[in-house]
Each structure stands twice: as structure tokens, then as C-alpha cells.
């Protein structure tokens, strides 16, 4: 094998690692919690760890993450365009599995002393979700097992939730209902599989 060809193969392998070495693609079957658990055992390990630390049930975490990123580690919001063709940046700074905004992620890093935490690392993303949902419970009285209202507070922020900003957004109310249904479905599926 020539040196050039060997170097090309090595370069291709390094490039395929995605910079952080993570698998950022979505699991194959997003409608089945057991399939996700089997395909991505590291996800389940992270969900369990966050559940133990923060008390947020695995199925609630999974339903919120499904909605936010479809379990894609490097997910970003769509680009905004001017005149329909000129890209003008992203719709927001949301990034990663949990689609955390820059400012909220920095608040989490400071509060938890995790300056090296990354939004595209599943363990950090699940820990962030647990942290945020606990704040939602403390500030707005939302049960950690209430996927619908936890998601509304996650989407609108704690102040927006308190003000009821979601009431004027019928699309968001529909999405929150879908998350509640998905959470219930994941909960039932997880009872019947070994994870």
C-alpha cells in the first residue's frame, strides 16, 4: 500500500469521527424506546444517571430530547434567509441533543461547575435537562413526571411559562400534547424491555 493511499485512509477515518468522536446521527427507530436503548446503550446510561441525580424519569427526558433534536448530537436550528436565498444566520443559538441556548448553557455550566460540559455530549445534555427541569419544578411547581408542562417551560423559559406565553401558541400546545403522548408510550415500552 502506498504511503499516499495509507495517509488518505487515515485522514478519512479521522474526519469521519466528527471532531469529538461522537456518533451524532439519529437512532434508526425513534418510535421505540427499547430500540433506541439497544442501539445506543450510552444514551440509556446517560438517561439513568440523570434520573438518579435529578429525579427526572427516563421517559420524560427521552420525549423532550426526541422533540428537541431527534437524538442528533450536533443538531442546530434552521438557517434564516433574506429574500429567500441569502443566509442570515441561525434562528437561535440552540445546539446539541438538548437544543440548549448559549446563555442557558453557560448558566448551567457556571451553576454546576462544569465549564468543560458540551451540548453535543449525551451525558452533559441529559444532565442539563435534569438540571433545567428541576428549576422548572422549583420555580413553577411542575412535577418532574409531567412531560407536557416540563416541555412548555423548557421551550418558553421559566418566566415565559409563569406568564402563560404558550397559551397564545396553538402549535406549541399541540406539540406539548404530542410530547406527553410520546412520554407515555416510551414509559410503557421501557417497562417491557431489558435496558
Coordinates of C-alpha atoms in Angstrom, one line a residue:
X1 CA 0.0 0.0 0.0
X2 CA 1.5 3.3 -1.0
X3 CA 2.1 6.0 1.7
X4 CA -0.3 8.4 -0.1
X5 CA -3.1 5.8 0.0
X6 CA -2.4 5.0 3.7
X7 CA -2.4 8.7 4.6
X8 CA -5.7 9.1 2.7
X9 CA -7.3 6.2 4.6
X10 CA -6.1 7.5 7.9
X11 CA -7.3 11.0 7.1
X12 CA -10.7 9.7 6.1
X13 CA -11.1 7.7 9.3
X14 CA -10.1 10.8 11.4
X15 CA -12.6 13.0 9.5
X16 CA -15.4 10.5 10.0
X17 CA -15.1 10.8 13.8
X18 CA -16.9 14.2 13.7
X19 CA -14.3 16.1 15.6
X20 CA -15.5 15.0 19.0
X21 CA -15.5 11.3 18.2
X22 CA -19.3 11.1 18.8
X23 CA -22.0 9.5 16.8
X24 CA -24.3 12.4 16.1
X25 CA -26.7 10.6 13.8
X26 CA -30.2 9.7 15.0
X27 CA -31.0 6.2 16.1
X28 CA -32.9 4.2 13.5
X29 CA -36.3 3.7 15.2
X30 CA -37.3 6.8 17.2
X31 CA -40.7 5.5 17.9
X32 CA -39.4 2.6 20.1
X33 CA -37.6 3.3 23.3
X34 CA -36.3 -0.3 23.5
X35 CA -34.8 0.0 20.0
X36 CA -33.1 3.3 21.0
X37 CA -31.8 1.7 24.2
X38 CA -30.5 -1.3 22.3
X39 CA -28.9 0.7 19.5
X40 CA -27.4 3.4 21.8
X41 CA -26.6 1.9 25.3
X42 CA -24.6 5.1 26.1
X43 CA -27.8 7.1 25.8
X44 CA -29.6 4.9 28.4
X45 CA -26.6 5.1 30.7
X46 CA -26.8 8.9 30.5
X47 CA -30.6 8.9 31.0
X48 CA -30.3 6.7 34.0
X49 CA -27.5 8.8 35.5
X50 CA -29.6 12.0 35.1
X51 CA -32.7 10.2 36.6
X52 CA -30.7 9.2 39.7
X53 CA -29.2 12.7 40.1
X54 CA -32.2 14.9 39.3
X55 CA -35.2 12.6 39.6
X56 CA -36.5 13.2 36.1
X57 CA -37.9 10.0 34.7
X58 CA -36.1 8.5 31.7
X59 CA -39.2 8.6 29.5
X60 CA -39.7 12.3 30.2
X61 CA -36.1 13.0 29.2
X62 CA -36.4 10.9 26.1
X63 CA -39.6 12.5 24.9
X64 CA -38.2 16.0 25.4
X65 CA -35.0 15.1 23.6
X66 CA -36.9 13.5 20.7
X67 CA -38.7 16.8 20.2
X68 CA -35.7 19.0 20.6
X69 CA -33.1 17.1 18.4
X70 CA -34.5 13.7 17.4
X71 CA -31.4 12.4 19.4
X72 CA -29.0 14.1 17.0
X73 CA -26.0 15.3 18.9
X74 CA -25.0 18.2 16.7
X75 CA -28.5 19.4 15.8
X76 CA -28.9 23.1 15.1
X77 CA -31.8 25.3 14.3
X78 CA -32.5 26.1 10.6
X79 CA -30.9 29.0 8.9
X80 CA -32.8 32.3 8.4
X81 CA -32.8 33.7 4.8
X82 CA -33.3 37.1 3.4
X83 CA -35.0 37.3 0.1
X84 CA -35.4 33.6 0.3
X85 CA -31.8 32.9 -0.7
X86 CA -29.3 34.8 1.3
X87 CA -28.4 33.0 4.6
X88 CA -28.5 35.4 7.6
X89 CA -27.5 33.0 10.5
X90 CA -29.4 30.6 12.6
X91 CA -32.9 31.1 14.1
X92 CA -31.4 30.8 17.5
X93 CA -28.2 29.6 19.3
X94 CA -29.8 26.3 20.3
X95 CA -27.5 23.4 19.7
X96 CA -26.9 19.8 20.5
X97 CA -29.1 17.0 21.9
X98 CA -31.0 19.2 24.3
X99 CA -31.1 22.3 22.0
X100 CA -29.8 24.4 24.8
X101 CA -29.4 28.1 24.1
X102 CA -25.9 29.7 24.6
X103 CA -26.9 31.8 27.6
X104 CA -28.8 29.0 29.3
X105 CA -26.0 26.5 28.7
X106 CA -23.5 29.0 30.2
X107 CA -25.8 29.4 33.3
X108 CA -25.8 25.6 33.7
X109 CA -22.0 25.4 33.3
X110 CA -21.4 28.0 36.0
X111 CA -24.1 26.7 38.4
X112 CA -22.9 23.1 38.2
X113 CA -19.2 23.9 37.9
X114 CA -19.0 22.1 34.6
X115 CA -17.1 24.5 32.3
X116 CA -16.0 21.7 30.0
X117 CA -19.6 20.4 29.5
X118 CA -20.6 20.1 25.9
X119 CA -24.0 20.3 24.3
X120 CA -23.1 17.5 21.8
X121 CA -22.1 15.1 24.5
X122 CA -25.1 12.9 25.6
X123 CA -24.0 12.8 29.3
X124 CA -23.8 16.6 29.5
X125 CA -27.1 17.1 27.6
X126 CA -29.1 14.8 29.9
X127 CA -27.5 16.4 33.0
X128 CA -28.5 19.8 31.6
X129 CA -32.1 18.6 31.0
X130 CA -32.3 17.2 34.6
X131 CA -31.0 20.5 36.0
X132 CA -33.3 22.6 33.9
X133 CA -36.4 20.5 34.7
X134 CA -35.6 20.7 38.4
X135 CA -35.5 24.5 38.1
X136 CA -38.9 24.3 36.4
X137 CA -40.2 22.3 39.4
X138 CA -38.7 24.7 41.9
X139 CA -39.8 27.9 40.1
X140 CA -43.1 26.9 38.6
X141 CA -44.2 23.8 40.6
X142 CA -44.1 21.5 37.6
X143 CA -43.9 17.8 38.6
X144 CA -40.8 16.1 37.2
X145 CA -43.0 13.4 35.6
X146 CA -45.2 16.0 33.8
X147 CA -43.7 15.8 30.3
X148 CA -46.2 18.2 28.8
X149 CA -45.7 21.2 31.2
X150 CA -42.0 20.5 31.6
X151 CA -41.7 20.9 27.9
X152 CA -43.7 24.1 27.8
X153 CA -41.3 25.5 30.5
X154 CA -38.3 24.2 28.6
X155 CA -39.5 25.9 25.4
X156 CA -40.8 29.1 26.8
X157 CA -38.3 29.6 29.6
X158 CA -39.3 29.8 33.3
X159 CA -40.6 33.4 33.1
X160 CA -42.5 32.8 29.9
X161 CA -44.1 29.7 31.4
X162 CA -45.1 31.6 34.5
X163 CA -46.7 34.3 32.3
X164 CA -48.5 31.7 30.3
X165 CA -46.9 32.8 27.0
X166 CA -47.7 29.3 25.5
X167 CA -51.4 29.9 25.6
X168 CA -51.3 32.1 22.5
X169 CA -49.3 29.4 20.6
X170 CA -51.7 26.7 19.4
X171 CA -48.9 24.9 17.6
X172 CA -46.8 24.7 20.8
X173 CA -49.8 23.4 22.8
X174 CA -50.2 20.7 20.1
X175 CA -46.5 19.8 20.3
X176 CA -46.6 19.6 24.1
X177 CA -49.5 17.2 23.8
X178 CA -47.6 15.1 21.4
X179 CA -44.6 15.0 23.8
X180 CA -46.9 13.9 26.6
X181 CA -48.2 11.0 24.4
X182 CA -44.6 10.1 23.4
X183 CA -43.5 10.1 27.0
X184 CA -46.4 7.8 28.0
X185 CA -45.5 5.5 25.0
X186 CA -41.8 5.4 25.9
X187 CA -42.7 4.7 29.6
X188 CA -44.8 1.7 28.6
X189 CA -42.2 0.4 26.1
X190 CA -39.4 0.7 28.7
X191 CA -41.4 -1.5 31.1
X192 CA -41.4 -4.3 28.6
X193 CA -37.7 -4.3 27.5
X194 CA -34.4 -5.0 29.2
X195 CA -32.4 -1.9 29.3

